[in-house]
CSV table of C-alpha atoms and ligand atoms in Angstrom, one decimal:
chain,number,residue,atom,x,y,z
A,1,MET,CA,-66.7,-102.2,76.7
A,2,SER,CA,-69.8,-102.8,78.1
A,3,LYS,CA,-73.1,-102.8,76.7
A,4,GLY,CA,-74.3,-99.2,76.2
A,5,TYR,CA,-75.0,-96.5,73.9
A,6,ASN,CA,-73.3,-95.7,70.5
A,7,VAL,CA,-71.1,-92.3,70.9
A,8,ALA,CA,-69.5,-90.6,68.4
A,9,VAL,CA,-67.1,-87.7,69.4
A,10,VAL,CA,-66.4,-85.0,66.5
A,11,GLY,CA,-63.5,-83.3,66.9
A,12,ALA,CA,-61.9,-86.2,69.6
A,13,THR,CA,-58.5,-84.8,68.8
A,14,GLY,CA,-59.3,-81.2,69.8
A,15,ALA,CA,-58.8,-79.5,73.2
A,16,VAL,CA,-62.8,-79.8,73.9
A,17,GLY,CA,-63.2,-83.3,72.2
A,18,GLU,CA,-60.1,-84.8,74.6
A,19,GLU,CA,-61.8,-83.6,77.3
A,20,MET,CA,-65.3,-85.0,76.4
A,21,LEU,CA,-63.3,-88.5,76.4
A,22,ARG,CA,-62.0,-88.1,79.7
A,23,ILE,CA,-65.4,-86.8,81.0
A,24,LEU,CA,-67.1,-89.8,79.4
A,25,GLU,CA,-64.6,-92.0,81.1
A,26,GLU,CA,-64.7,-90.4,84.8
A,27,ARG,CA,-68.6,-90.4,84.8
A,28,SER,CA,-69.0,-93.8,83.8
A,29,PHE,CA,-71.3,-92.9,80.8
A,30,SER,CA,-72.6,-96.1,79.7
A,31,VAL,CA,-70.8,-96.1,76.4
A,32,GLY,CA,-71.2,-99.3,73.7
A,33,ASN,CA,-68.8,-98.4,70.9
A,34,LEU,CA,-67.4,-95.2,70.8
A,35,ARG,CA,-66.1,-93.8,67.6
A,36,VAL,CA,-63.3,-90.8,67.8
A,37,ILE,CA,-63.7,-88.8,64.7
A,38,ALA,CA,-61.6,-85.9,63.2
A,39,SER,CA,-59.8,-84.5,59.8
A,40,GLU,CA,-58.0,-86.4,57.8
A,41,ARG,CA,-54.8,-84.8,59.3
A,42,SER,CA,-55.3,-86.7,62.4
A,43,GLU,CA,-56.6,-89.9,61.1
A,44,GLY,CA,-55.2,-93.2,62.4
A,45,ARG,CA,-53.7,-91.4,65.3
A,46,VAL,CA,-54.5,-93.3,68.8
A,47,LEU,CA,-56.6,-91.8,71.7
A,48,ARG,CA,-57.0,-93.7,75.2
A,49,PHE,CA,-60.4,-94.3,76.3
A,50,CYS,CA,-61.1,-96.9,79.4
A,51,GLY,CA,-57.7,-98.5,79.0
A,52,GLU,CA,-58.6,-99.1,75.0
A,53,ASN,CA,-57.1,-97.9,71.9
A,54,LEU,CA,-59.1,-96.1,70.0
A,55,LYS,CA,-58.1,-95.3,66.0
A,56,VAL,CA,-59.5,-91.8,65.1
A,57,GLU,CA,-61.6,-92.0,62.0
A,58,ARG,CA,-61.6,-89.2,59.4
A,59,LEU,CA,-65.3,-87.5,59.2
A,60,SER,CA,-67.3,-88.4,56.7
A,61,SER,CA,-71.1,-89.0,55.6
A,62,ALA,CA,-70.5,-92.7,56.8
A,63,SER,CA,-69.5,-91.8,60.0
A,64,PHE,CA,-72.7,-91.7,61.8
A,65,ARG,CA,-74.0,-95.1,61.1
A,66,GLY,CA,-75.7,-96.9,64.0
A,67,VAL,CA,-74.4,-94.0,66.4
A,68,GLU,CA,-77.3,-93.0,68.9
A,69,ILE,CA,-75.7,-89.9,70.4
A,70,ALA,CA,-73.3,-87.6,68.3
A,71,LEU,CA,-71.0,-85.3,70.1
A,72,PHE,CA,-69.7,-82.4,68.3
A,73,SER,CA,-67.2,-80.3,68.6
A,74,ALA,CA,-65.3,-79.4,65.5
A,75,GLY,CA,-66.4,-75.8,64.4
A,76,ALA,CA,-69.4,-74.6,63.0
A,77,GLN,CA,-68.8,-75.0,59.3
A,78,ILE,CA,-68.5,-78.9,60.1
A,79,SER,CA,-71.4,-79.0,62.6
A,80,LYS,CA,-74.0,-77.1,59.9
A,81,GLU,CA,-72.8,-79.7,57.1
A,82,PHE,CA,-72.6,-82.7,59.4
A,83,SER,CA,-75.0,-82.8,61.8
A,84,PRO,CA,-78.1,-82.7,59.9
A,85,GLN,CA,-76.6,-85.8,57.9
A,86,ALA,CA,-76.2,-87.7,61.4
A,87,VAL,CA,-79.7,-86.9,62.5
A,88,LYS,CA,-81.0,-88.1,59.5
A,89,LYS,CA,-78.9,-91.5,60.0
A,90,GLY,CA,-81.2,-91.7,63.5
A,91,SER,CA,-78.1,-89.9,65.8
A,92,VAL,CA,-79.2,-87.3,68.3
A,93,VAL,CA,-76.7,-84.5,67.8
A,94,VAL,CA,-75.0,-82.0,70.9
A,95,ASP,CA,-73.6,-79.4,69.1
A,96,ASN,CA,-70.5,-77.6,70.6
A,97,SER,CA,-70.5,-74.8,67.9
A,98,SER,CA,-72.3,-71.6,67.6
A,99,ALA,CA,-74.0,-73.4,64.3
A,100,PHE,CA,-77.4,-73.7,65.7
A,101,ARG,CA,-77.5,-71.7,69.0
A,102,MET,CA,-79.9,-69.0,68.0
A,103,GLU,CA,-82.4,-71.3,65.8
A,104,SER,CA,-85.5,-71.5,66.9
A,105,GLY,CA,-86.8,-74.8,67.3
A,106,VAL,CA,-83.3,-75.9,68.6
A,107,PRO,CA,-82.8,-75.9,72.4
A,108,LEU,CA,-79.9,-74.4,73.9
A,109,VAL,CA,-79.5,-76.0,77.1
A,110,VAL,CA,-77.6,-75.8,80.5
A,111,PRO,CA,-79.0,-78.2,82.3
A,112,GLU,CA,-78.9,-76.6,85.9
A,113,VAL,CA,-80.8,-73.8,84.3
A,114,ASN,CA,-83.5,-74.9,81.3
A,115,PRO,CA,-83.4,-79.0,81.4
A,116,ASP,CA,-87.0,-78.7,80.3
A,117,ALA,CA,-86.2,-77.1,77.0
A,118,LEU,CA,-84.7,-80.3,75.7
A,119,GLU,CA,-88.6,-82.2,75.7
A,120,ASN,CA,-89.2,-80.9,71.9
A,121,HIS,CA,-85.7,-81.1,70.2
A,122,GLN,CA,-85.7,-82.1,66.6
A,123,GLY,CA,-82.3,-84.0,66.6
A,124,ILE,CA,-80.2,-81.0,67.5
A,125,ILE,CA,-79.6,-80.0,70.8
A,126,ALA,CA,-76.9,-76.8,70.9
A,127,ASN,CA,-74.4,-76.3,73.6
A,128,PRO,CA,-74.1,-72.8,74.7
A,129,ASN,CA,-70.9,-70.7,74.2
A,130,CYS,CA,-68.4,-71.3,77.2
A,131,SER,CA,-68.7,-67.5,78.5
A,132,THR,CA,-72.8,-67.7,78.7
A,133,ILE,CA,-72.6,-71.5,80.4
A,134,GLN,CA,-71.3,-70.2,83.8
A,135,LEU,CA,-72.9,-67.3,83.5
A,136,VAL,CA,-76.0,-68.3,83.7
A,137,VAL,CA,-75.6,-71.5,86.1
A,138,ALA,CA,-74.6,-68.4,88.5
A,139,ILE,CA,-77.3,-65.9,88.1
A,140,ASN,CA,-80.1,-68.0,87.4
A,141,PRO,CA,-80.8,-68.8,91.0
A,142,LEU,CA,-81.4,-65.0,91.4
A,143,HIS,CA,-83.2,-64.6,88.7
A,144,GLN,CA,-85.7,-67.0,89.9
A,145,ILE,CA,-86.3,-65.2,93.3
A,146,THR,CA,-86.4,-61.4,91.7
A,147,ARG,CA,-86.3,-60.9,87.8
A,148,ILE,CA,-82.8,-59.8,86.6
A,149,LYS,CA,-83.6,-56.4,84.7
A,150,ARG,CA,-80.0,-55.8,83.6
A,151,LEU,CA,-76.3,-57.6,83.2
A,152,ILE,CA,-72.9,-55.6,82.6
A,153,ILE,CA,-70.1,-58.3,82.0
A,154,SER,CA,-66.6,-58.4,81.7
A,155,THR,CA,-64.7,-61.4,80.6
A,156,TYR,CA,-61.6,-62.4,81.1
A,157,GLN,CA,-61.2,-65.6,78.8
A,158,ALA,CA,-58.4,-68.3,78.9
A,159,VAL,CA,-56.6,-69.1,75.4
A,160,SER,CA,-57.9,-72.8,75.9
A,161,GLY,CA,-61.3,-71.3,74.7
A,162,THR,CA,-59.4,-70.8,71.1
A,163,GLY,CA,-58.1,-74.4,71.1
A,164,ARG,CA,-55.2,-76.4,71.1
A,165,GLU,CA,-53.0,-74.2,69.0
A,166,ALA,CA,-54.0,-71.1,71.0
A,167,MET,CA,-52.5,-72.7,73.8
A,168,GLU,CA,-49.4,-73.8,72.0
A,169,GLU,CA,-49.0,-70.3,71.0
A,170,LEU,CA,-49.1,-68.4,74.3
A,171,LYS,CA,-46.8,-71.5,75.6
A,172,ASP,CA,-44.4,-70.7,72.9
A,173,GLN,CA,-44.6,-67.1,73.3
A,174,ILE,CA,-43.7,-67.2,76.8
A,175,GLN,CA,-40.5,-69.1,75.6
A,176,GLN,CA,-39.8,-66.8,73.1
A,177,TRP,CA,-40.2,-63.9,75.4
A,178,LEU,CA,-37.6,-65.8,78.2
A,179,LYS,CA,-35.1,-66.4,75.4
A,180,GLY,CA,-35.3,-62.6,74.5
A,181,GLU,CA,-36.5,-64.1,70.9
A,182,GLU,CA,-38.8,-62.5,68.5
A,183,ILE,CA,-42.5,-63.1,69.5
A,184,LYS,CA,-44.3,-65.1,66.6
A,185,LYS,CA,-48.5,-64.7,66.3
A,186,GLU,CA,-50.2,-66.8,64.3
A,187,VAL,CA,-53.7,-67.5,66.3
A,188,TYR,CA,-54.3,-64.0,67.7
A,189,PRO,CA,-53.7,-60.6,66.0
A,190,HIS,CA,-51.2,-59.6,68.9
A,191,GLN,CA,-48.9,-61.3,71.5
A,192,ILE,CA,-51.2,-62.8,74.0
A,193,ALA,CA,-48.1,-63.4,76.6
A,194,PHE,CA,-48.0,-60.8,79.3
A,195,ASN,CA,-51.1,-59.0,77.2
A,196,LEU,CA,-54.5,-58.7,77.0
A,197,ILE,CA,-56.8,-58.6,74.1
A,198,PRO,CA,-60.1,-57.1,73.8
A,199,HIS,CA,-61.3,-58.9,70.9
A,200,ILE,CA,-62.6,-62.2,70.5
A,201,GLY,CA,-64.4,-63.4,67.4
A,202,GLN,CA,-65.5,-60.9,64.5
A,203,PHE,CA,-66.1,-57.6,65.4
A,204,LEU,CA,-69.7,-56.5,63.8
A,205,PRO,CA,-70.8,-53.0,62.5
A,206,ASN,CA,-72.2,-51.6,65.7
A,207,GLY,CA,-68.5,-52.3,67.6
A,208,TYR,CA,-69.5,-55.1,69.5
A,209,THR,CA,-67.5,-58.4,69.0
A,210,GLU,CA,-69.4,-62.0,68.0
A,211,GLU,CA,-68.4,-63.3,71.3
A,212,GLU,CA,-70.2,-59.9,73.2
A,213,LEU,CA,-73.1,-60.9,71.3
A,214,LYS,CA,-73.4,-64.6,71.8
A,215,LEU,CA,-73.0,-63.8,75.4
A,216,ALA,CA,-76.0,-61.4,75.5
A,217,ASN,CA,-78.3,-63.4,73.1
A,218,GLU,CA,-77.7,-66.9,74.7
A,219,THR,CA,-78.5,-65.6,78.2
A,220,LYS,CA,-81.6,-63.9,76.8
A,221,LYS,CA,-82.5,-67.5,75.4
A,222,ILE,CA,-81.4,-69.8,77.8
A,223,MET,CA,-83.3,-67.7,80.7
A,224,GLU,CA,-86.5,-66.9,78.5
A,225,ASP,CA,-86.3,-63.2,79.0
A,226,ASP,CA,-86.3,-61.5,76.0
A,227,ARG,CA,-86.3,-58.0,78.1
A,228,MET,CA,-83.3,-58.6,80.1
A,229,ALA,CA,-80.7,-56.0,79.1
A,230,VAL,CA,-77.4,-57.4,78.5
A,231,THR,CA,-73.8,-55.7,77.9
A,232,ALA,CA,-70.7,-57.2,77.7
A,233,THR,CA,-66.6,-57.0,76.7
A,234,CYS,CA,-65.0,-59.8,76.0
A,235,VAL,CA,-61.4,-59.9,76.6
A,236,ARG,CA,-58.6,-62.5,75.9
A,237,VAL,CA,-55.9,-63.2,78.9
A,238,PRO,CA,-52.8,-65.2,79.4
A,239,VAL,CA,-54.5,-68.0,81.1
A,240,PHE,CA,-54.7,-71.3,80.0
A,241,ILE,CA,-57.8,-72.7,81.4
A,242,GLY,CA,-60.2,-71.2,83.3
A,243,HIS,CA,-62.8,-68.3,82.3
A,244,SER,CA,-63.5,-65.3,84.5
A,245,GLU,CA,-66.2,-62.7,84.8
A,246,ALA,CA,-67.2,-59.4,86.7
A,247,VAL,CA,-70.6,-59.2,86.5
A,248,THR,CA,-73.1,-56.3,87.7
A,249,VAL,CA,-76.5,-57.8,88.3
A,250,GLU,CA,-79.2,-55.2,88.7
A,251,MET,CA,-82.2,-56.8,89.9
A,252,GLY,CA,-86.2,-55.9,90.2
A,253,LYS,CA,-85.9,-56.0,93.9
A,254,GLU,CA,-83.1,-55.5,96.7
A,255,LEU,CA,-81.6,-58.7,97.5
A,256,SER,CA,-79.3,-58.3,100.5
A,257,VAL,CA,-75.6,-59.6,100.2
A,258,PRO,CA,-76.3,-62.3,102.8
A,259,GLN,CA,-79.7,-63.4,101.0
A,260,VAL,CA,-77.3,-63.8,97.7
A,261,LYS,CA,-74.9,-65.6,99.5
A,262,ARG,CA,-77.6,-67.9,100.8
A,263,ILE,CA,-79.4,-68.6,97.2
A,264,LEU,CA,-75.9,-69.4,95.8
A,265,SER,CA,-74.9,-71.8,98.0
A,266,ARG,CA,-77.8,-73.7,97.7
A,267,ALA,CA,-77.6,-73.6,93.9
A,268,PRO,CA,-76.7,-76.5,91.8
A,269,GLY,CA,-73.3,-76.5,90.0
A,270,VAL,CA,-72.5,-73.6,91.8
A,271,ILE,CA,-69.6,-73.5,94.8
A,272,LEU,CA,-69.8,-70.1,96.9
A,273,GLN,CA,-65.8,-69.2,97.3
A,274,ASP,CA,-66.2,-65.6,99.3
A,275,ASN,CA,-64.2,-65.0,102.2
A,276,ILE,CA,-62.2,-61.8,101.5
A,277,ASP,CA,-60.6,-62.1,105.0
A,278,ASP,CA,-58.7,-65.5,104.0
A,279,HIS,CA,-58.4,-64.2,100.7
A,280,LEU,CA,-60.6,-66.5,99.2
A,281,TYR,CA,-62.0,-65.7,95.8
A,282,PRO,CA,-62.6,-67.8,92.8
A,283,LEU,CA,-59.4,-68.1,90.5
A,284,PRO,CA,-58.9,-69.7,87.3
A,285,LEU,CA,-56.0,-71.7,88.7
A,286,GLU,CA,-58.2,-73.6,90.9
A,287,ALA,CA,-61.3,-73.8,89.2
A,288,ALA,CA,-59.5,-75.7,85.9
A,289,GLU,CA,-60.2,-79.6,86.3
A,290,LYS,CA,-63.4,-78.8,88.4
A,291,ASP,CA,-67.1,-79.1,87.5
A,292,GLU,CA,-68.5,-76.8,89.3
A,293,VAL,CA,-69.0,-72.9,88.5
A,294,PHE,CA,-66.9,-70.5,91.2
A,295,VAL,CA,-68.6,-67.2,92.9
A,296,GLY,CA,-67.3,-64.8,95.1
A,297,ARG,CA,-66.6,-61.0,95.4
A,298,ILE,CA,-70.2,-60.8,96.2
A,299,ARG,CA,-71.1,-56.9,96.9
A,300,LYS,CA,-73.5,-54.2,96.6
A,301,ASP,CA,-73.0,-52.4,93.8
A,302,LYS,CA,-72.9,-48.9,95.2
A,303,SER,CA,-73.7,-47.2,91.9
A,304,ILE,CA,-76.9,-48.3,91.0
A,305,LYS,CA,-80.3,-49.3,92.9
A,306,ASN,CA,-80.7,-53.4,93.6
A,307,GLY,CA,-77.3,-53.9,92.2
A,308,ILE,CA,-75.1,-56.9,93.1
A,309,ASN,CA,-71.3,-57.5,91.9
A,310,LEU,CA,-70.1,-60.7,91.3
A,311,TRP,CA,-66.9,-62.6,90.2
A,312,ILE,CA,-67.7,-66.1,88.3
A,313,VAL,CA,-65.2,-68.5,87.5
A,314,ALA,CA,-65.1,-71.9,85.7
A,315,ASP,CA,-63.4,-74.3,83.7
A,316,ASN,CA,-64.2,-73.3,80.1
A,317,LEU,CA,-63.1,-76.6,78.7
A,318,ARG,CA,-65.4,-79.2,81.3
A,319,LYS,CA,-68.5,-76.7,82.2
A,320,GLY,CA,-68.2,-74.4,79.2
A,321,ALA,CA,-68.2,-77.0,77.2
A,322,ALA,CA,-67.7,-80.9,77.3
A,323,LEU,CA,-69.0,-81.3,80.9
A,324,ASN,CA,-72.3,-79.5,79.8
A,325,ALA,CA,-72.4,-81.5,76.5
A,326,ILE,CA,-72.4,-84.9,78.3
A,327,GLN,CA,-74.5,-83.6,81.0
A,328,ILE,CA,-77.0,-82.7,78.4
A,329,ALA,CA,-76.7,-86.5,76.8
A,330,GLU,CA,-76.9,-87.8,80.4
A,331,LEU,CA,-80.3,-85.8,80.5
A,332,LEU,CA,-81.5,-87.4,77.2
A,333,ILE,CA,-81.0,-90.5,78.6
A,334,LYS,CA,-82.8,-89.9,81.7
A,335,GLU,CA,-85.9,-88.6,80.5
A,336,ASN,CA,-85.7,-91.2,77.3
A,337,LEU,CA,-85.5,-88.1,74.8
A,338,LEU,CA,-83.2,-90.1,72.7
B,1,NAP,N1,-62.3,-74.5,73.5
B,1,NAP,C1,-63.6,-74.0,74.5
B,1,NAP,O1,-63.2,-73.4,75.6
B,1,NAP,C2,-64.7,-74.0,73.6
B,1,NAP,C3,-66.2,-73.8,74.5
B,1,NAP,C4,-67.3,-74.1,73.9
B,1,NAP,C5,-67.1,-74.4,72.6
B,1,NAP,N2,-66.2,-74.5,72.2
B,1,NAP,C6,-66.3,-75.1,70.6
B,1,NAP,O2,-66.0,-76.3,70.4
B,1,NAP,C7,-65.5,-76.6,69.0
B,1,NAP,C8,-64.1,-77.1,68.9
B,1,NAP,O3,-63.4,-76.2,69.8
B,1,NAP,P1,-61.6,-76.8,70.3
B,1,NAP,O4,-61.3,-75.9,71.6
B,1,NAP,O5,-61.9,-78.0,70.8
B,1,NAP,O6,-61.0,-76.6,68.6
B,1,NAP,P2,-59.4,-77.1,68.5
B,1,NAP,O7,-58.7,-77.6,69.8
B,1,NAP,O8,-58.7,-76.4,67.6
B,1,NAP,O9,-60.3,-78.7,68.0
B,1,NAP,C9,-60.6,-78.7,66.7
B,1,NAP,C10,-61.1,-80.2,66.6
B,1,NAP,O10,-61.8,-80.0,65.3
B,1,NAP,C11,-61.2,-81.1,64.1
B,1,NAP,N3,-61.8,-80.7,63.3
B,1,NAP,C12,-61.2,-79.4,62.6
B,1,NAP,N4,-61.3,-79.5,61.0
B,1,NAP,C13,-62.2,-80.8,61.2
B,1,NAP,C14,-62.9,-81.2,59.7
B,1,NAP,N5,-62.7,-80.5,58.5
B,1,NAP,N6,-63.4,-82.5,59.9
B,1,NAP,C15,-63.2,-82.8,61.0
B,1,NAP,N7,-62.4,-82.6,62.1
B,1,NAP,C16,-62.0,-81.3,62.1
B,1,NAP,C17,-59.8,-81.0,64.6
B,1,NAP,O11,-59.5,-82.3,64.1
B,1,NAP,P3,-57.8,-82.7,63.5
B,1,NAP,O12,-56.8,-83.1,64.8
B,1,NAP,O13,-58.0,-83.6,62.7
B,1,NAP,O14,-57.1,-81.4,63.2
B,1,NAP,C18,-59.8,-81.3,66.4
B,1,NAP,O15,-60.4,-82.8,66.8
B,1,NAP,C19,-65.7,-75.3,68.3
B,1,NAP,O16,-66.9,-75.2,67.6
B,1,NAP,C20,-65.8,-74.4,69.5
B,1,NAP,O17,-66.3,-73.2,69.1
B,1,NAP,C21,-64.9,-74.6,72.4
């Protein structure tokens, strides 16, 4: 390996962690030493990176000695316990979990939207929720032209958003269904194959789920607008990779459909896919393994003043998680913020 930054990936064997290794390699990230870390379950497993075999290490307080960049993707409990230890050892942490996202003083960053938020970091930078990232990449360019007053969001979220075991559960249930066998449910409370589940995260006393509130609160934090009204319904769908969102955007002043298309066609990280005559609109199957956020079905919302409807799709494991985290790490290097 060439001389570069010492990087640790915590949760390297997970759906997001494996994507991180792939993206570090694809983008020729300047890696010196790479430590791949997981739990005792995966200790000693071998992962490939840039033609080398890397042995999975078990997470411990000694894991971060000499590590400059620690990419965490092993759940909120692990982040809460080990991120502060990594910072003490001198690492800068980019954390994929929800552990620190809403903490004041912890930047919640999407590089296309609020790169300046990185400036005063205290060692931990939070990577937003997957459904939040693709939303703000697509709507922030409109917000820059005329303030967004209200968002109504319905999500259609892939099982990979829950992790590796959920992807296996969908595969197994499809096979069980084809063979006429009993459908086994372990990850979700209901069968996910050939079904939809309007329940992501725990239910809260107000009837929303945690995921729905994350989407609202994180969007307001990233876009620095507490007055924005946001409501969401989050639904798990039997798709392996790629979250989709139907979004109604109510703006301060009217933007025509051609104006919205022009703005989005120039927006960083966005690809406009909107030609209904050719049946062209974003699809999760096509967004999978891509880096960009795809937007289509752009039309005026006839039911409200200054309303626009959008359909937004992105790969939740890439832009929704691993890629965004690595873009943050790249920005930290570029801006001398390590
Ligand atoms: N999937 C997404 O689209 C997405 C998007 C945004 C954020 N996230 C967040 O990213 C994190 C990981 O998600 P995922 O989808 O990759 O989950 P996953 O596929 O279930 O992988 C979990 C990873 O965490 C590791 N891990 C679990 N317990 C551990 C422990 N006690 N010590 C060390 N490592 C441990 C696992 O290692 P073992 O192999 O040893 O079990 C595995 O590498 C979560 O916080 C999730 O909320 C996920």
